[in-house]
XYZ file of C-alpha atoms in Angstrom:
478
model
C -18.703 -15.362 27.702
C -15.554 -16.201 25.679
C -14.820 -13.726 22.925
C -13.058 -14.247 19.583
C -10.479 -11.668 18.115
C -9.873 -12.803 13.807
C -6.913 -11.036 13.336
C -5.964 -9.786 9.995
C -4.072 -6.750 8.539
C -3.833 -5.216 11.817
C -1.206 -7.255 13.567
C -0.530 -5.359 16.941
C -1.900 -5.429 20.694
C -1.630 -1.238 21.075
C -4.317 0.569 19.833
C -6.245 -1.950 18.290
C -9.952 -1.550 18.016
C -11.362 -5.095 17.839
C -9.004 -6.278 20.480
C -10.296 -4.119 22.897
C -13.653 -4.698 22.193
C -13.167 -8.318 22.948
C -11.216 -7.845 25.653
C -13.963 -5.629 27.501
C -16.352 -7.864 26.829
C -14.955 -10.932 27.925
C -12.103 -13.935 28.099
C -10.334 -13.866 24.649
C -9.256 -16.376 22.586
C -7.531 -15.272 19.235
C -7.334 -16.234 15.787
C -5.186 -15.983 12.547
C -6.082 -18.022 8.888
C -3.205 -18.738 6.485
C -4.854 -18.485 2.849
C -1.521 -19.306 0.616
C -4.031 -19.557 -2.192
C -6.201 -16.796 -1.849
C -2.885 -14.376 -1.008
C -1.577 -15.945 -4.420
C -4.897 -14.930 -6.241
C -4.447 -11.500 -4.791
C -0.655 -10.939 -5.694
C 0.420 -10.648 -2.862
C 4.391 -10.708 -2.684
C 6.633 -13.471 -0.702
C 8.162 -10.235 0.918
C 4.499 -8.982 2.210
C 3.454 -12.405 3.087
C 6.584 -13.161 4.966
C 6.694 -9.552 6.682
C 3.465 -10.950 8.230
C 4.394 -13.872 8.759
C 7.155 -12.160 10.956
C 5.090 -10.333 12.787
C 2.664 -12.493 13.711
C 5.333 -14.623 15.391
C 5.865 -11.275 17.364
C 2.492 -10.944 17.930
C 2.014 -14.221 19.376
C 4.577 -13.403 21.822
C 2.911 -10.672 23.103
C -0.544 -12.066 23.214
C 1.211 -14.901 25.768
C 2.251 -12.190 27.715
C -1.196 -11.435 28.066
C -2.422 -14.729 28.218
C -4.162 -14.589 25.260
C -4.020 -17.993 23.003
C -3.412 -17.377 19.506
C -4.811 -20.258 17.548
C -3.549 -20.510 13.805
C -5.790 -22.480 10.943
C -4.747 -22.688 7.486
C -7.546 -22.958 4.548
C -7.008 -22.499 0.804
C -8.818 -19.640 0.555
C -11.156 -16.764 2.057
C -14.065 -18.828 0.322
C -13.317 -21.640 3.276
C -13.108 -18.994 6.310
C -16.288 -19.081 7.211
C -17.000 -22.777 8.109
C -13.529 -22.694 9.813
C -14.426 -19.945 11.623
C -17.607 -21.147 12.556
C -16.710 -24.335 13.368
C -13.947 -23.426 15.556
C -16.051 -20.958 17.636
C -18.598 -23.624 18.152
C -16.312 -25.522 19.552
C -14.432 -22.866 22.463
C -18.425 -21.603 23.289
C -17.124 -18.273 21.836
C -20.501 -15.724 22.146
C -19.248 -12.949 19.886
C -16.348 -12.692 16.871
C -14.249 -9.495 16.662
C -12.506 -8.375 13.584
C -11.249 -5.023 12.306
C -12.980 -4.048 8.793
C -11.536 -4.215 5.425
C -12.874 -3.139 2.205
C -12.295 -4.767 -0.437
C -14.766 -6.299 -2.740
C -13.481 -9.818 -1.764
C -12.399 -9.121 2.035
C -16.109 -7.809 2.376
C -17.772 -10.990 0.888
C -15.661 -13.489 3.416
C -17.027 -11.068 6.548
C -20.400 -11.383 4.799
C -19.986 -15.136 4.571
C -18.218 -15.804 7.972
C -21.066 -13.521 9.175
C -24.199 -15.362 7.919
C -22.430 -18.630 9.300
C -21.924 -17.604 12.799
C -25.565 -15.955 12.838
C -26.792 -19.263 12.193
C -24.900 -20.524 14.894
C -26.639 -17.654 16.839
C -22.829 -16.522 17.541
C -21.897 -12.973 17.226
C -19.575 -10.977 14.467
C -18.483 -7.482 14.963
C -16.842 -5.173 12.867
C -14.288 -2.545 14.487
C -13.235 0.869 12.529
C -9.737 0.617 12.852
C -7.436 1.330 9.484
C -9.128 4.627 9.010
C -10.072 7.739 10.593
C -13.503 7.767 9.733
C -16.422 5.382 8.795
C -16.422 5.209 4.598
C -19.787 6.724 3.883
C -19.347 9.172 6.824
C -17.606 11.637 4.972
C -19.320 12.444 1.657
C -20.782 15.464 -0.994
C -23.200 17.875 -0.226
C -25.560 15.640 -2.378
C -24.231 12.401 -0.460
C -21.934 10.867 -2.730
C -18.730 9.871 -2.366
C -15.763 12.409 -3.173
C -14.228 11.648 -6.121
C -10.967 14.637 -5.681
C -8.852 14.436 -3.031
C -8.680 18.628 -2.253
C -12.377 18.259 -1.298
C -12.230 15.099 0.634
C -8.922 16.306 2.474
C -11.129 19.473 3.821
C -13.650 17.798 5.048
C -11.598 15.384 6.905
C -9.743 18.181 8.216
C -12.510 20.147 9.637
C -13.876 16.608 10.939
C -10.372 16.175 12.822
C -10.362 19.299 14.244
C -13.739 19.122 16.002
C -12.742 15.043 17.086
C -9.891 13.396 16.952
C -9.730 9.862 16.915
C -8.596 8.717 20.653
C -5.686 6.103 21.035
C -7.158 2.790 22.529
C -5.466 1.580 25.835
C -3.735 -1.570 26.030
C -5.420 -4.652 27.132
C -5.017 -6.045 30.587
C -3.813 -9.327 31.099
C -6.117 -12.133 31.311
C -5.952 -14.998 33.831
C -4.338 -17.930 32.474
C -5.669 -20.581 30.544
C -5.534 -23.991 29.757
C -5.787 -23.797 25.680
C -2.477 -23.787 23.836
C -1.241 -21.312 21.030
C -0.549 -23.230 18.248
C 2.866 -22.579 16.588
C 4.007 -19.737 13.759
C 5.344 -21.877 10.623
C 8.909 -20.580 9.909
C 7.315 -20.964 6.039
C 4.881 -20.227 4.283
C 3.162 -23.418 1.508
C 4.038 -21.878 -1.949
C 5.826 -18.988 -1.155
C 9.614 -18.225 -1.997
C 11.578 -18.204 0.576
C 12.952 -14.267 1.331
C 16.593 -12.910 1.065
C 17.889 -11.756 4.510
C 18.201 -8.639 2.553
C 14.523 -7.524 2.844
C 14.224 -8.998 6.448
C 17.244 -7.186 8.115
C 15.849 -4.036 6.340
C 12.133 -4.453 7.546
C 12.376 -5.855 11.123
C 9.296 -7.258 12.057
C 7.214 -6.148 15.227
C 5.220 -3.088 17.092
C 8.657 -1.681 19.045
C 10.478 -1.462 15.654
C 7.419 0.490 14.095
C 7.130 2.823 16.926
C 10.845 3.205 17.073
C 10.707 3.901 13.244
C 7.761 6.299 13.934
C 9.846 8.305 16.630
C 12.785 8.670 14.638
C 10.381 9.866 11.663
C 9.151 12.702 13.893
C 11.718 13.845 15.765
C 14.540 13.816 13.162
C 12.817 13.894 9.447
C 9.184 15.172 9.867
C 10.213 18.861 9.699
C 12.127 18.600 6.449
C 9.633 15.619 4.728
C 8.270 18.507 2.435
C 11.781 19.091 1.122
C 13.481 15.644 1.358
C 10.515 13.253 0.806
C 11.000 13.429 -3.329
C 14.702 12.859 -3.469
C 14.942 9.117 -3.653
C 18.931 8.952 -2.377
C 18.224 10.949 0.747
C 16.475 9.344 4.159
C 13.743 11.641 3.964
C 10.472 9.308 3.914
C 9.187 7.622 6.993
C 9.822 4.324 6.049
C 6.665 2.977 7.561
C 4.617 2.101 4.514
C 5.180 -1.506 5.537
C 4.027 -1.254 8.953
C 0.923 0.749 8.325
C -0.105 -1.771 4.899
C 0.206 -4.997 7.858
C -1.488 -2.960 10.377
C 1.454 -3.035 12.754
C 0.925 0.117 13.312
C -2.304 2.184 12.924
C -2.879 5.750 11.098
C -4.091 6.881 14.596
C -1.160 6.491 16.191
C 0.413 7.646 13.476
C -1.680 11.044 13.296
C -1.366 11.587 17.446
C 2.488 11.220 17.086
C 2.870 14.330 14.883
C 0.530 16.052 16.433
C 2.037 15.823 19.608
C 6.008 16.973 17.832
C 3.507 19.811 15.926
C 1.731 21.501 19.099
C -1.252 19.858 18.054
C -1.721 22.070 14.718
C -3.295 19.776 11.647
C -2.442 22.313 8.932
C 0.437 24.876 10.569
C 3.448 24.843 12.021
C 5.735 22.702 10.805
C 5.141 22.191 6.871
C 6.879 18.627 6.890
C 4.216 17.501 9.764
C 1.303 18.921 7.230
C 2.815 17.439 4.095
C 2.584 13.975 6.097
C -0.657 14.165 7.823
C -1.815 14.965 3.832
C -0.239 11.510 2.604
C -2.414 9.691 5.890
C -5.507 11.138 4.352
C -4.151 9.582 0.988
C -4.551 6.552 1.925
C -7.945 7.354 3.913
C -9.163 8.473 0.609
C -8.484 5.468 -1.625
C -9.919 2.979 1.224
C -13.361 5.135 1.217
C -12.632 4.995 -2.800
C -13.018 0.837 -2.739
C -16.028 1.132 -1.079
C -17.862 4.297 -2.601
C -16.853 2.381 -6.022
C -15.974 -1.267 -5.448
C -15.464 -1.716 -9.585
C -11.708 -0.271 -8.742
C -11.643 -3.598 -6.339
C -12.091 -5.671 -9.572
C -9.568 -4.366 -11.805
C -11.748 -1.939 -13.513
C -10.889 2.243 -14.313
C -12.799 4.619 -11.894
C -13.159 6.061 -15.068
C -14.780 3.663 -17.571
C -14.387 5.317 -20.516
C -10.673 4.661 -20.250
C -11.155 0.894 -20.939
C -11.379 2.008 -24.917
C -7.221 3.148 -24.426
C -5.284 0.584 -27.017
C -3.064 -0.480 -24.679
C -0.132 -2.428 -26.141
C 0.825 -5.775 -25.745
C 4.631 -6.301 -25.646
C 5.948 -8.708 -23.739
C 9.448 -7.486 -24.457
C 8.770 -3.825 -23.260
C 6.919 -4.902 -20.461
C 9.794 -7.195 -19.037
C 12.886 -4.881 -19.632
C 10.753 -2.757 -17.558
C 10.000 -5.064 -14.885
C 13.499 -6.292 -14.632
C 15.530 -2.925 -15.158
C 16.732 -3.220 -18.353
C 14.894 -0.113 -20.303
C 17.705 1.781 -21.117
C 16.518 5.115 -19.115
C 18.915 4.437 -16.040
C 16.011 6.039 -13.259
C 13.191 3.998 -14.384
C 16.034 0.873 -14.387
C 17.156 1.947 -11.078
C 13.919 2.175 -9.299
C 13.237 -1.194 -10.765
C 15.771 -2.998 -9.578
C 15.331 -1.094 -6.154
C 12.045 -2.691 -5.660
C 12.867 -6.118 -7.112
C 15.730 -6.685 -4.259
C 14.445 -4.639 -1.476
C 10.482 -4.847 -1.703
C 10.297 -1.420 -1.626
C 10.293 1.811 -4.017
C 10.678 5.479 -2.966
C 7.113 6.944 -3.814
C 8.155 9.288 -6.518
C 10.183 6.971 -8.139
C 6.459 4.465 -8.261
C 4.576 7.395 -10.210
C 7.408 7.736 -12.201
C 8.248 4.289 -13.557
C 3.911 3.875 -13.414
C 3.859 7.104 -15.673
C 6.954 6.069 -17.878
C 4.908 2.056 -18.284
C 1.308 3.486 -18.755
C 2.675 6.353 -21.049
C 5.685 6.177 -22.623
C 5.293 2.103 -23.250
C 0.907 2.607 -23.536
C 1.070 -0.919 -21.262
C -1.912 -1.430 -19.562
C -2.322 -0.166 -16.004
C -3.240 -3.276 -14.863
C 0.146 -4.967 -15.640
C 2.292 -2.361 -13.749
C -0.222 -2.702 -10.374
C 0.148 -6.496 -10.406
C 3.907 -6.372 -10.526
C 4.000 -3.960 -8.052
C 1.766 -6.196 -5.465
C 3.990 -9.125 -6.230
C 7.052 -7.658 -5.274
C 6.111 -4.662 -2.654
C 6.670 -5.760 1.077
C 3.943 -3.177 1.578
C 1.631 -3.842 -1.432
C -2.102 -2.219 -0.314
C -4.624 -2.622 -2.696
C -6.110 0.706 -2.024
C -3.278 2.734 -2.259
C -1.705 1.151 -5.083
C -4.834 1.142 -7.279
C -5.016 4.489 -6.180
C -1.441 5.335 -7.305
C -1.264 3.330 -10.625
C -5.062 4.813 -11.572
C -3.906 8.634 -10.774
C -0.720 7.971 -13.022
C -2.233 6.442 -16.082
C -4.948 8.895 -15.884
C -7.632 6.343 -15.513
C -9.091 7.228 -11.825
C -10.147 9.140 -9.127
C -8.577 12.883 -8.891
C -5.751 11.587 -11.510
C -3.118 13.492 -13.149
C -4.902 14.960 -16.455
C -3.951 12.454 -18.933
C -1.524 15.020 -21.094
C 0.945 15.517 -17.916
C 3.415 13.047 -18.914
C 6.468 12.752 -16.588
C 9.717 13.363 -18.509
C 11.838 10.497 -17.545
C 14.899 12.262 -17.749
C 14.194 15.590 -16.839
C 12.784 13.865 -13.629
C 16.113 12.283 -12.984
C 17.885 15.630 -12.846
C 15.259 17.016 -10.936
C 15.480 14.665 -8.234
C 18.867 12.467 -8.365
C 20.737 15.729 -9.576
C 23.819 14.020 -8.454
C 22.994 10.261 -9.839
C 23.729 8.808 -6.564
C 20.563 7.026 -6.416
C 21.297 5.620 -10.202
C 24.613 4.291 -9.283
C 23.755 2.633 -6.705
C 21.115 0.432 -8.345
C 22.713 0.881 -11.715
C 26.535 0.225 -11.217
C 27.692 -0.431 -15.394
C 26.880 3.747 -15.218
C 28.786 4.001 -11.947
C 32.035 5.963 -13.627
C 29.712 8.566 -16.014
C 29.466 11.936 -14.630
C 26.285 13.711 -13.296
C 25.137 15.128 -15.971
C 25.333 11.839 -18.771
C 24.311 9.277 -15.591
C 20.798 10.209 -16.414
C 20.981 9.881 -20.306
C 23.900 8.099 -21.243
C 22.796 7.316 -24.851
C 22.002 11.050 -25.793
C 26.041 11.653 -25.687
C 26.775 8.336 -27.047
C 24.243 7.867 -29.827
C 25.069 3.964 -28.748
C 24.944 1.476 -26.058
C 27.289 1.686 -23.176
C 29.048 -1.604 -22.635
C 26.925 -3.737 -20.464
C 23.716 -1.121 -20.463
C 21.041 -1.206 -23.507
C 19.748 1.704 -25.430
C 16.760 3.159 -24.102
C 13.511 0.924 -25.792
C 11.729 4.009 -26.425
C 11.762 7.230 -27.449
C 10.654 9.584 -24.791
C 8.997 12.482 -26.595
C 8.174 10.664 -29.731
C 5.938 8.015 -27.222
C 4.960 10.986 -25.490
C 3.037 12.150 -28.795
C 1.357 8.239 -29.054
C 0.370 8.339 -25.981
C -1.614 12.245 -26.157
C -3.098 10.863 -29.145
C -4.497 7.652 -27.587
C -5.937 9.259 -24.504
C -7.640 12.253 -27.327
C -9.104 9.565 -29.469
C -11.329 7.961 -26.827
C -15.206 8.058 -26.572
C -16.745 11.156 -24.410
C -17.108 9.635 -21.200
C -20.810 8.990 -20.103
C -22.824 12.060 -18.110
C -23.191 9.726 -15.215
C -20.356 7.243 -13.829
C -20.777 4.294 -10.614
């Protein structure tokens, strides 16, 4: 009987769980839905959209090799998936549909709703484990909650990997050919921007570039990551963030890559190959995190007490932050790093999501949402999880009187101001030492570069004050 593979965010043929399934169960068709709407309601950025759009034209290309048609529907939004789906499985006699699970609040009400339509179709839908490691409610308390610090979760899963690790899924065999046609990959997608060649030649779509990415990662940066990875002007990150958020690559291949460059060892050896195997469980965590407490999913704190903080509303602060134009050249920097490349070095995200929840008391909220429209690898788990730990609103965050200082950051890890000068060039001629605080020296605006809108210790001080002056939380929290 013919089997139906929905892909989603997991846009590969290696090591892909629902693929397999379908393919050992039967002749596969596949299937991808275009949602402009829905992606727009989700904020997800022109660069993310069109990074999968990229790849799905690779993936296409690989699925012929296979002789596997791809068929491509487009529908407003997740709320009309399930009649398309339905409908279209009806019509190629497909017995059971495949997909790989997601886990957000929304993602799990469309599988819910394509679900109950194909049951009443008396057709099949299966969800695959494939973006994580383990099951979410698999790995919880001693009383059977969900973890809510990361230490405690990260043993667990540890101790869990090092009785079973997760095996690598073989490739699927070709199929014998057949007569139904792939339909074509737009070259745009309705309502989205077009995207600057800029962030395409830098993100190359496609499986071989992630694994070539991946190989480079291990065999030339992985044993200094623990050194290099904070230091925004040096190549010492893995740059697959992208790959991993559009499930081009999976955290299983991922984890069985440095393992193999690491003799197998989880937590010795080489400290870079620790460090990184740490950030994979990262994102593990916050995935379990939407589902153990789906009111993150809806733009809500983990920690509820936090809605009381008097955020501020200034529309002026807010956009010289967005657009680079604060006056504190590393927060301006990173800014403007992310608004023409799609992408921002990790530390440099909890510090300009520190300096905006902080420093400016802007709500969380706005920070996340500007970070999904403009990240190429915008993940609503992680970046939740990043923006909640830096305002001190969720799960296992920073205690809410460690406040970054801005400047003593940029010393710390731009000591030289490369990084600044590259996405700041008016402070291009100033020496090391002023490139991180050019008004201190000055007392003044440099020509072409505004004085900094805030004052970092004096917000500092508004900020401890806010955070001290809210309600006790409740005993018990969802």
């Amino acid at each position: 009987m013919t089997q139906l593979v929905w892909f989603r965010t997991d846009l590969r043929v290696r090591d892909n769980t629902a693929l397999a399934a379908a393919c050992a169960a039967g002749p596969v068709l596949a299937l991808y839905l275009i949602t402009p709407e829905q992606w727009q309601e989700h904020d997800d950025s022109p660069a993310k959209v069109d990074f999968w759009r990229r790849n799905l034209k690779v993936l296409a290309e690989t699925l012929h090799t296979l002789n596997i048609p791809l068929l491509i529907r487009q529908v407003a939004r997740w709320a009309d998936a399930a009649a398309i789906v339905a409908k279209l499985s009806q019509q190629h006699g497909i017995q059971t549909v495949h997909a790989n699970a997601e886990y957000g609040v929304n993602e799990q009400r469309r599988d819910e709703a394509v679900k109950a339509a194909l049951n009443r179709n008396r057709i099949g839908f299966q969800r695959h484990l494939d973006q994580l490691f383990f099951e979410p409610g698999s790995v919880l308390t001693k009383s059977g909650g969900y973890f809510k610090v990361f230490g405690q979760f990260r043993k667990t899963c540890i101790n869990l990997l090092q009785h079973s690790l997760p095996p690598l899924i073989p490739p699927p065999r070709i199929q014998t050919v057949r007569s139904i046609e792939s339909d074509p990959v737009p070259n745009q997608i309705p309502s989205y921007a077009a995207v600057s060649s800029v962030i395409q030649q830098q993100w190359p779509a496609g499986e071989n570039e992630a694994h070539a990415r991946l190989r480079r990662f291990v065999d030339e940066r992985m044993e200094v990551y623990h050194d290099d990875r904070d230091f925004p002007s040096r190549p010492g990150t893995s740059e697959l963030s992208a790959y991993l958020a559009a499930g081009v690559l999976s955290p299983r291949q991922c984890l069985h890559a440095v393992l193999s460059a690491n003799r197998g060892e989880l937590t010795t050896g080489a400290p870079g190959a620790s460090t990184w195997i740490d950030e994979l469980l990262w994102r593990e965590f916050y995935k379990h995190i939407l589902v153990g407490y789906p009111h993150v999913s809806m733009s809500r704190a983990f920690h509820r007490h936090t809605e009381a903080l008097p955020w501020r509303r200034d529309t002026d602060d807010l956009d010289a932050w967005k657009y680079g134009k604060t006056g504190i050249p590393i927060i301006d920097a990173a800014m403007r790093q992310m608004r023409e490349t799609g992408w921002m070095h990790n530390r440099l995200r909890m510090i300009t999501a520190m300096f905006l929840s902080k420093n400016l008391l802007i709500d969380w909220r706005e920070g996340e949402r500007w970070f999904m429209q403009n990240l190429i690898d915008g993940d609503l788990a992680a970046n939740n999880g990043g923006w909640q730990w830096s305002a001190s609103t969720g799960t296992d965050s920073v205690p809410y009187f460690r406040i970054f200082n801005t400047y003593s950051q940029s010393e710390r890890f731009d000591p030289n101001g490369r990084f600044i000068r590259t996405w700041v060039p008016e402070l291009a001629s100033l020496d090391d030492k002023a490139i991180h605080n050019p008004f201190k020296r000055w007392q003044r605006a440099i020509k072409d570069y505004p004085a900094p809108i805030v004052e970092v210790k004096e917000s500092r001080e508004r900020a401890l004050m806010a955070f001290r002056n809210l309600p006790k939380p409740a005993k018990r929290q969802a």
